[in-house]
Tab-separated table of C-alpha atoms (C1' of nucleotides) in Angstrom:
chain	number	residue	atom	x	y	z
A	4	MET	CA	163.514	36.927	21.377
A	5	ALA	CA	159.927	37.201	22.144
A	6	THR	CA	159.383	33.528	21.872
A	7	VAL	CA	161.093	31.955	24.780
A	8	ASP	CA	163.224	29.144	23.562
A	9	ARG	CA	163.291	26.769	26.474
A	10	ARG	CA	159.569	26.227	26.439
A	11	GLY	CA	159.114	23.514	23.932
A	12	PRO	CA	156.256	22.388	21.784
A	13	TYR	CA	153.275	21.670	23.915
A	14	ILE	CA	150.893	18.799	23.779
A	15	CYS	CA	147.964	20.667	25.217
A	16	GLY	CA	147.053	23.607	27.378
A	17	ILE	CA	147.677	21.802	30.600
A	18	ASP	CA	151.096	20.938	29.366
A	19	ALA	CA	151.822	24.596	28.703
A	20	ALA	CA	150.469	25.675	32.057
A	21	MET	CA	152.354	22.994	33.917
A	22	ASP	CA	155.547	24.000	32.224
A	23	VAL	CA	155.180	27.388	33.802
A	24	VAL	CA	154.098	26.184	37.220
A	25	THR	CA	156.380	23.242	37.837
A	26	GLY	CA	159.176	24.067	40.147
A	27	LYS	CA	159.192	23.331	43.813
A	28	TRP	CA	158.265	26.846	44.888
A	29	LYS	CA	156.562	28.477	41.950
A	30	SER	CA	152.989	28.009	43.033
A	31	LEU	CA	153.925	29.256	46.470
A	32	ILE	CA	155.585	32.322	45.010
A	33	LEU	CA	152.459	32.916	42.987
A	34	TRP	CA	150.349	32.649	46.078
A	35	GLU	CA	152.627	34.838	48.150
A	36	LEU	CA	152.627	37.516	45.505
A	37	HIS	CA	148.905	37.174	45.103
A	38	SER	CA	148.123	37.690	48.749
A	39	HIS	CA	150.589	40.489	49.324
A	40	GLY	CA	150.459	42.271	46.030
A	41	THR	CA	154.058	43.341	46.026
A	42	ARG	CA	156.995	41.845	47.833
A	43	ARG	CA	160.687	42.451	48.023
A	44	PHE	CA	163.174	39.654	47.558
A	45	GLY	CA	163.910	39.319	51.243
A	46	GLU	CA	160.245	39.318	52.145
A	47	LEU	CA	159.626	36.538	49.691
A	48	ARG	CA	162.527	34.562	51.089
A	49	ARG	CA	161.233	34.909	54.627
A	50	GLY	CA	157.715	34.151	53.473
A	51	LEU	CA	158.730	30.809	52.032
A	52	PRO	CA	160.643	29.041	54.776
A	53	GLY	CA	162.982	26.462	53.397
A	54	VAL	CA	163.583	27.999	50.018
A	55	SER	CA	167.179	28.634	49.091
A	56	GLU	CA	168.164	31.969	47.644
A	57	LYS	CA	169.380	30.298	44.505
A	58	MET	CA	166.053	28.588	43.924
A	59	LEU	CA	164.060	31.690	44.728
A	60	ILE	CA	165.951	33.774	42.220
A	61	GLN	CA	165.949	31.053	39.626
A	62	HIS	CA	162.205	30.589	39.860
A	63	LEU	CA	161.603	34.318	39.974
A	64	ARG	CA	163.671	34.824	36.842
A	65	GLU	CA	161.878	32.079	34.984
A	66	MET	CA	158.537	33.448	36.031
A	67	GLU	CA	159.619	36.874	34.869
A	68	GLN	CA	160.613	35.428	31.508
A	69	ASP	CA	157.280	33.688	31.343
A	70	GLY	CA	155.549	36.971	31.918
A	71	LEU	CA	154.044	36.017	35.247
A	72	VAL	CA	155.856	38.389	37.533
A	73	HIS	CA	157.105	41.908	37.179
A	74	ARG	CA	160.493	42.880	38.543
A	75	GLU	CA	161.096	46.441	39.567
A	76	VAL	CA	164.605	47.440	40.524
A	77	TYR	CA	165.267	50.537	42.612
A	78	ARG	CA	168.845	51.622	42.256
A	79	GLU	CA	169.296	52.712	45.804
A	80	VAL	CA	172.012	52.523	48.323
A	81	PRO	CA	170.747	49.339	49.899
A	82	PRO	CA	169.519	47.438	46.865
A	83	LYS	CA	165.789	47.159	46.556
A	84	VAL	CA	163.857	44.975	44.165
A	85	GLU	CA	160.139	44.563	44.162
A	86	TYR	CA	158.258	41.686	42.636
A	87	SER	CA	154.611	41.680	41.714
A	88	LEU	CA	152.251	39.680	39.557
A	89	THR	CA	151.535	40.703	36.003
A	90	GLU	CA	148.027	40.299	34.689
A	91	HIS	CA	149.013	36.930	33.315
A	92	GLY	CA	150.259	35.933	36.715
A	93	VAL	CA	146.987	37.023	38.218
A	94	SER	CA	144.951	35.043	35.713
A	95	LEU	CA	147.133	31.995	36.222
A	96	ASN	CA	146.470	32.260	39.896
A	97	ALA	CA	142.774	32.355	39.192
A	98	ALA	CA	143.101	29.277	37.019
A	99	LEU	CA	144.920	27.542	39.841
A	100	GLU	CA	142.165	28.168	42.325
A	101	ALA	CA	140.053	25.232	41.229
A	102	LEU	CA	143.101	23.039	41.528
A	103	GLY	CA	143.844	24.449	44.940
A	104	ASP	CA	140.345	23.677	46.084
A	105	TRP	CA	140.629	20.154	44.776
A	106	GLY	CA	143.910	19.739	46.606
A	107	ALA	CA	142.491	21.146	49.797
A	108	GLU	CA	139.704	18.612	49.661
A	109	ARG	CA	142.175	15.875	48.961
A	110	ILE	CA	144.149	16.891	52.026
A	111	ARG	CA	140.958	16.656	54.034
A	112	ARG	CA	140.186	13.302	52.483
A	113	ILE	CA	143.473	11.641	53.194
A	114	GLY	CA	144.006	13.524	56.419
A	115	ALA	CA	147.478	14.647	55.528
A	116	ASP	CA	149.418	17.051	57.623
A	117	THR	CA	149.345	20.566	56.403
A	118	VAL	CA	152.006	23.089	56.988
A	119	HIS	CA	150.675	26.587	57.095
A	120	ILE	CA	153.227	29.216	56.430
A	121	ASP	CA	152.608	32.831	55.916
A	122	ALA	CA	149.431	34.603	57.028
A	123	SER	CA	151.055	37.964	57.452
A	124	GLN	CA	153.982	37.490	59.716
A	125	ASP	CA	155.665	34.356	60.797
A	126	THR	CA	152.817	32.201	61.813
A	127	ALA	CA	154.185	28.728	61.711
A	128	ILE	CA	151.069	27.010	62.764
A	129	ALA	CA	150.449	23.576	61.570
A	130	GLY	CA	148.161	20.793	60.859
A	131	SER	CA	144.594	19.886	61.022
A	132	HIS	CA	144.838	16.741	63.038
A	133	SER	CA	147.185	15.546	65.698
A	134	GLY	CA	150.844	16.283	65.369
A	135	ASN	CA	152.494	18.466	62.913
A	136	ARG	CA	156.259	18.724	63.003
A	137	VAL	CA	157.667	19.902	59.785
A	138	SER	CA	159.524	16.786	58.928
A	139	PRO	CA	162.033	17.306	56.180
A	140	SER	CA	161.212	16.630	52.596
A	141	ARG	CA	158.591	14.613	50.960
A	142	ARG	CA	158.611	12.790	47.716
B	17	MET	CA	160.167	-0.632	47.392
B	18	ALA	CA	157.455	0.178	44.999
B	19	THR	CA	155.595	2.381	47.414
B	20	VAL	CA	156.862	5.840	46.952
B	21	ASP	CA	156.288	7.591	50.227
B	22	ARG	CA	155.243	10.851	48.756
B	23	ARG	CA	152.197	12.747	50.016
B	24	GLY	CA	154.155	14.496	52.687
B	25	PRO	CA	152.893	17.393	54.677
B	26	TYR	CA	151.444	19.889	52.283
B	27	ILE	CA	151.786	23.602	52.344
B	28	CYS	CA	148.518	24.298	50.614
B	29	GLY	CA	145.910	22.807	48.336
B	30	ILE	CA	147.812	23.549	45.170
B	31	ASP	CA	150.768	21.777	46.656
B	32	ALA	CA	148.657	18.699	47.296
B	33	ALA	CA	147.143	18.768	43.848
B	34	MET	CA	150.475	19.255	42.176
B	35	ASP	CA	151.900	16.331	44.078
B	36	VAL	CA	149.330	14.159	42.383
B	37	VAL	CA	149.638	15.665	38.927
B	38	THR	CA	153.373	16.090	38.525
B	39	GLY	CA	154.897	13.463	36.370
B	40	LYS	CA	155.652	13.802	32.723
B	41	TRP	CA	152.609	11.895	31.533
B	42	LYS	CA	150.071	12.117	34.320
B	43	SER	CA	147.960	14.907	32.958
B	44	LEU	CA	147.952	13.203	29.583
B	45	ILE	CA	146.860	9.943	31.143
B	46	LEU	CA	144.118	11.841	32.893
B	47	TRP	CA	142.908	13.307	29.615
B	48	GLU	CA	143.198	10.062	27.757
B	49	LEU	CA	141.146	8.305	30.375
B	50	HIS	CA	138.736	11.208	30.484
B	51	SER	CA	138.069	11.197	26.783
B	52	HIS	CA	137.864	7.446	26.370
B	53	GLY	CA	136.302	6.432	29.630
B	54	THR	CA	138.087	3.131	29.934
B	55	ARG	CA	141.314	2.022	28.399
B	56	ARG	CA	143.515	-1.026	28.479
B	57	PHE	CA	147.194	-0.783	29.180
B	58	GLY	CA	148.190	-1.274	25.591
B	59	GLU	CA	145.663	1.257	24.373
B	60	LEU	CA	147.023	3.799	26.790
B	61	ARG	CA	150.551	3.084	25.650
B	62	ARG	CA	149.623	3.560	22.034
B	63	GLY	CA	147.591	6.621	22.900
B	64	LEU	CA	150.588	8.353	24.442
B	65	PRO	CA	153.335	8.016	21.878
B	66	GLY	CA	156.726	8.346	23.432
B	67	VAL	CA	155.840	7.035	26.838
B	68	SER	CA	157.864	4.088	28.068
B	69	GLU	CA	156.118	1.112	29.588
B	70	LYS	CA	157.964	1.642	32.810
B	71	MET	CA	156.785	5.212	33.136
B	72	LEU	CA	153.233	4.391	32.125
B	73	ILE	CA	152.941	1.722	34.758
B	74	GLN	CA	154.689	3.761	37.361
B	75	HIS	CA	152.406	6.719	36.831
B	76	LEU	CA	149.359	4.506	36.632
B	77	ARG	CA	150.263	2.850	39.911
B	78	GLU	CA	150.816	6.140	41.635
B	79	MET	CA	147.552	7.476	40.332
B	80	GLU	CA	145.832	4.360	41.523
B	81	GLN	CA	147.349	4.811	44.959
B	82	ASP	CA	146.231	8.403	44.898
B	83	GLY	CA	142.709	7.271	44.160
B	84	LEU	CA	142.538	8.862	40.734
B	85	VAL	CA	142.281	5.798	38.563
B	86	HIS	CA	140.633	2.446	38.994
B	87	ARG	CA	142.459	-0.676	37.907
B	88	GLU	CA	140.414	-3.675	36.911
B	89	VAL	CA	142.272	-6.898	36.269
B	90	TYR	CA	140.696	-9.673	34.237
B	91	ARG	CA	142.435	-12.942	34.926
B	92	GLU	CA	142.238	-14.227	31.415
B	93	VAL	CA	144.461	-16.138	29.126
B	94	PRO	CA	145.947	-13.070	27.489
B	95	PRO	CA	146.179	-10.702	30.417
B	96	LYS	CA	143.707	-7.868	30.377
B	97	VAL	CA	143.719	-4.813	32.581
B	98	GLU	CA	141.381	-1.900	32.279
B	99	TYR	CA	141.991	1.536	33.650
B	100	SER	CA	139.376	4.159	34.275
B	101	LEU	CA	138.977	7.348	36.257
B	102	THR	CA	137.517	7.300	39.730
B	103	GLU	CA	135.242	10.103	40.782
B	104	HIS	CA	138.231	11.853	42.276
B	105	GLY	CA	140.041	11.533	38.988
B	106	VAL	CA	137.061	13.026	37.228
B	107	SER	CA	136.872	15.954	39.609
B	108	LEU	CA	140.599	16.547	39.322
B	109	ASN	CA	140.174	16.707	35.610
B	110	ALA	CA	137.461	19.268	36.035
B	111	ALA	CA	139.729	21.289	38.283
B	112	LEU	CA	142.411	21.141	35.635
B	113	GLU	CA	140.211	22.578	32.948
B	114	ALA	CA	140.720	26.165	34.009
B	115	LEU	CA	144.437	25.575	33.974
B	116	GLY	CA	144.189	23.971	30.564
B	117	ASP	CA	142.362	26.979	29.237
B	118	TRP	CA	144.950	29.292	30.662
B	119	GLY	CA	147.688	27.243	29.079
B	120	ALA	CA	145.916	27.204	25.748
B	121	GLU	CA	145.734	30.952	25.813
B	122	ARG	CA	149.367	31.168	26.744
B	123	ILE	CA	150.259	29.024	23.773
B	124	ARG	CA	148.309	31.400	21.597
B	125	ARG	CA	150.022	34.346	23.242
B	126	ILE	CA	153.585	33.243	22.812
B	127	GLY	CA	152.878	31.447	19.581
B	128	ALA	CA	154.493	28.267	20.723
B	129	ASP	CA	154.413	25.166	18.697
B	130	THR	CA	151.608	22.897	19.552
B	131	VAL	CA	151.874	19.361	18.593
B	132	HIS	CA	148.709	18.734	16.719
B	133	ILE	CA	148.632	15.540	14.828
B	134	ASP	CA	145.234	14.662	13.584
B	135	ALA	CA	143.581	12.021	15.647
B	136	SER	CA	142.020	10.613	12.562
B	137	GLN	CA	140.859	7.380	14.040
B	138	ASP	CA	139.670	6.736	17.553
B	139	THR	CA	137.009	8.616	19.366
B	140	ALA	CA	138.149	12.092	20.126
B	141	ILE	CA	135.677	13.734	22.399
B	142	ALA	CA	138.056	16.535	23.120
B	143	GLY	CA	136.517	19.423	24.935
B	144	SER	CA	138.904	22.218	25.555
B	145	HIS	CA	141.691	19.784	25.280
B	146	SER	CA	143.068	18.883	21.974
B	147	GLY	CA	145.114	16.326	20.188
B	148	ASN	CA	147.518	13.743	21.262
B	149	ARG	CA	150.056	11.806	19.311
B	150	VAL	CA	153.334	13.385	19.893
B	151	SER	CA	156.992	12.995	19.874
B	152	PRO	CA	158.523	13.930	23.176
B	153	SER	CA	161.178	16.497	23.819
B	154	ARG	CA	160.283	19.610	25.566
B	155	ARG	CA	162.333	21.685	27.897
C	6	DT	C1'	185.893	47.199	63.831
C	7	DG	C1'	182.881	43.993	62.912
C	8	DC	C1'	178.325	42.321	62.310
C	9	DG	C1'	174.007	42.301	59.868
C	10	DG	C1'	171.027	43.390	56.004
C	11	DT	C1'	170.287	44.237	50.798
C	12	DA	C1'	170.042	41.264	46.400
C	13	DC	C1'	172.123	38.592	44.259
C	14	DT	C1'	176.156	35.213	41.603
C	15	DC	C1'	179.045	31.143	41.319
C	16	DA	C1'	180.835	26.509	41.937
C	17	DC	C1'	180.045	22.125	43.532
C	18	DC	C1'	177.220	18.099	44.968
C	19	DT	C1'	173.339	15.046	45.740
C	20	DT	C1'	168.951	13.331	44.723
C	21	DC	C1'	165.508	11.845	41.820
C	22	DC	C1'	162.986	11.563	37.430
C	23	DG	C1'	162.632	9.562	33.348
C	24	DG	C1'	164.655	6.621	29.538
C	25	DT	C1'	166.690	2.153	27.574
C	26	DA	C1'	166.852	-2.433	27.240
C	27	DA	C1'	166.254	-6.745	28.711
C	28	DG	C1'	163.484	-10.561	30.840
C	29	DT	C1'	158.899	-12.938	32.522
C	30	DG	C1'	154.794	-16.409	31.741
C	31	DC	C1'	151.357	-17.545	28.815
C	32	DC	C1'	149.067	-18.352	24.524
C	33	DA	C1'	147.722	-17.751	19.413
C	34	DA	C1'	149.213	-17.198	14.883
C	35	DG	C1'	152.399	-18.064	11.150
D	21	DC	C1'	158.992	-23.722	16.566
D	22	DT	C1'	159.836	-19.155	16.264
D	23	DT	C1'	157.515	-14.873	16.554
D	24	DG	C1'	154.536	-11.601	18.538
D	25	DG	C1'	151.161	-9.633	21.687
D	26	DC	C1'	149.631	-9.133	26.489
D	27	DA	C1'	150.924	-6.655	30.935
D	28	DC	C1'	154.126	-6.089	33.265
D	29	DT	C1'	159.206	-6.297	36.132
D	30	DT	C1'	164.028	-5.456	36.767
D	31	DA	C1'	168.610	-3.374	36.333
D	32	DC	C1'	171.275	0.275	34.890
D	33	DC	C1'	172.262	5.296	33.467
D	34	DG	C1'	172.307	10.129	32.263
D	35	DG	C1'	170.667	14.594	33.019
D	36	DA	C1'	168.114	17.913	35.266
D	37	DA	C1'	166.190	19.703	39.474
D	38	DG	C1'	167.280	21.263	43.642
D	39	DG	C1'	170.435	22.083	47.847
D	40	DT	C1'	174.874	24.016	50.169
D	41	DG	C1'	178.055	27.285	51.024
D	42	DA	C1'	180.923	30.766	49.724
D	43	DG	C1'	181.720	35.405	47.758
D	44	DT	C1'	180.328	40.408	46.155
D	45	DA	C1'	179.596	45.715	46.748
D	46	DC	C1'	177.613	48.791	49.699
D	47	DC	C1'	175.954	50.751	53.950
D	48	DG	C1'	173.955	51.453	58.817
D	49	DC	C1'	174.317	50.347	63.494
D	50	DA	C1'	176.663	49.091	67.800
DNA sequence: TGCGGTACTCACCTTCCGGTAAGTGCCAAG
DNA sequence: CTTGGCACTTACCGGAAGGTGAGTACCGCA
């Protein structure tokens, strides 16, 4: 049905937005799609080091259901699927910018390590201060 | 130990901001504190129907550690603790407004249930953010 | 002939988030 | 003298989020 069932009654707008954004990789997918316009599954996977295929697909499917990303399948000999942002995805990204800025300032404030992925190719640079080392997991 | 060693290396600003906001009640706490300025523990608990004391405290502690809320303890006969937003909490709230607006529009779009229960009593400053008083259950 | 790449699906497991319920020390009210 | 409010703390538990590793159908390249 049009109305997605798993998204429950919301308390407020933030609640509704968070529901769509929460997921370990969703904001990153949003960003990746935003900066590249259109990406294939494999490109996305390589662009988000550490993501498992299962999670990538799961998030992508949810985001498609939520109307954030568009999925274009090309029935070719080697399968080809292209993902891109819908207008809602684009506007969500815009709404996230303020939050991103806040977070960036927070990173500066607390001097946390930053892991920069992406850029265009595989630039695994890191950090602002001293060491980086992509230590496993947080939280 | 009580100290959750989150705040790991961040991938980007959004990541850092999300780290601070994720938690079932955090954004609501933020709004509650935003609209009332200062609230006692019990007031907060009553203001967020459905929250358990454990979760409220846990979130409050994390937010205090993250520099979002200020905790003022009054060593009195009946214990009294007041919570309020720090300047960082205030700015985070501001950064969340765009997201809140987006979410509000999404709610309108998909016609999801919103849990509006008239906040008859109490001061409801409510800008773009509306209502509280809810029964849980989403997702 | 076998490996690698495409885009997945499926089953199983672990970790963590959040919930429930009880207890704490102190005091006022009934 | 029991109850209730204050602001917590502690122990235990279930479910969901996320991770791992295998398998699938097809093809190009070495």
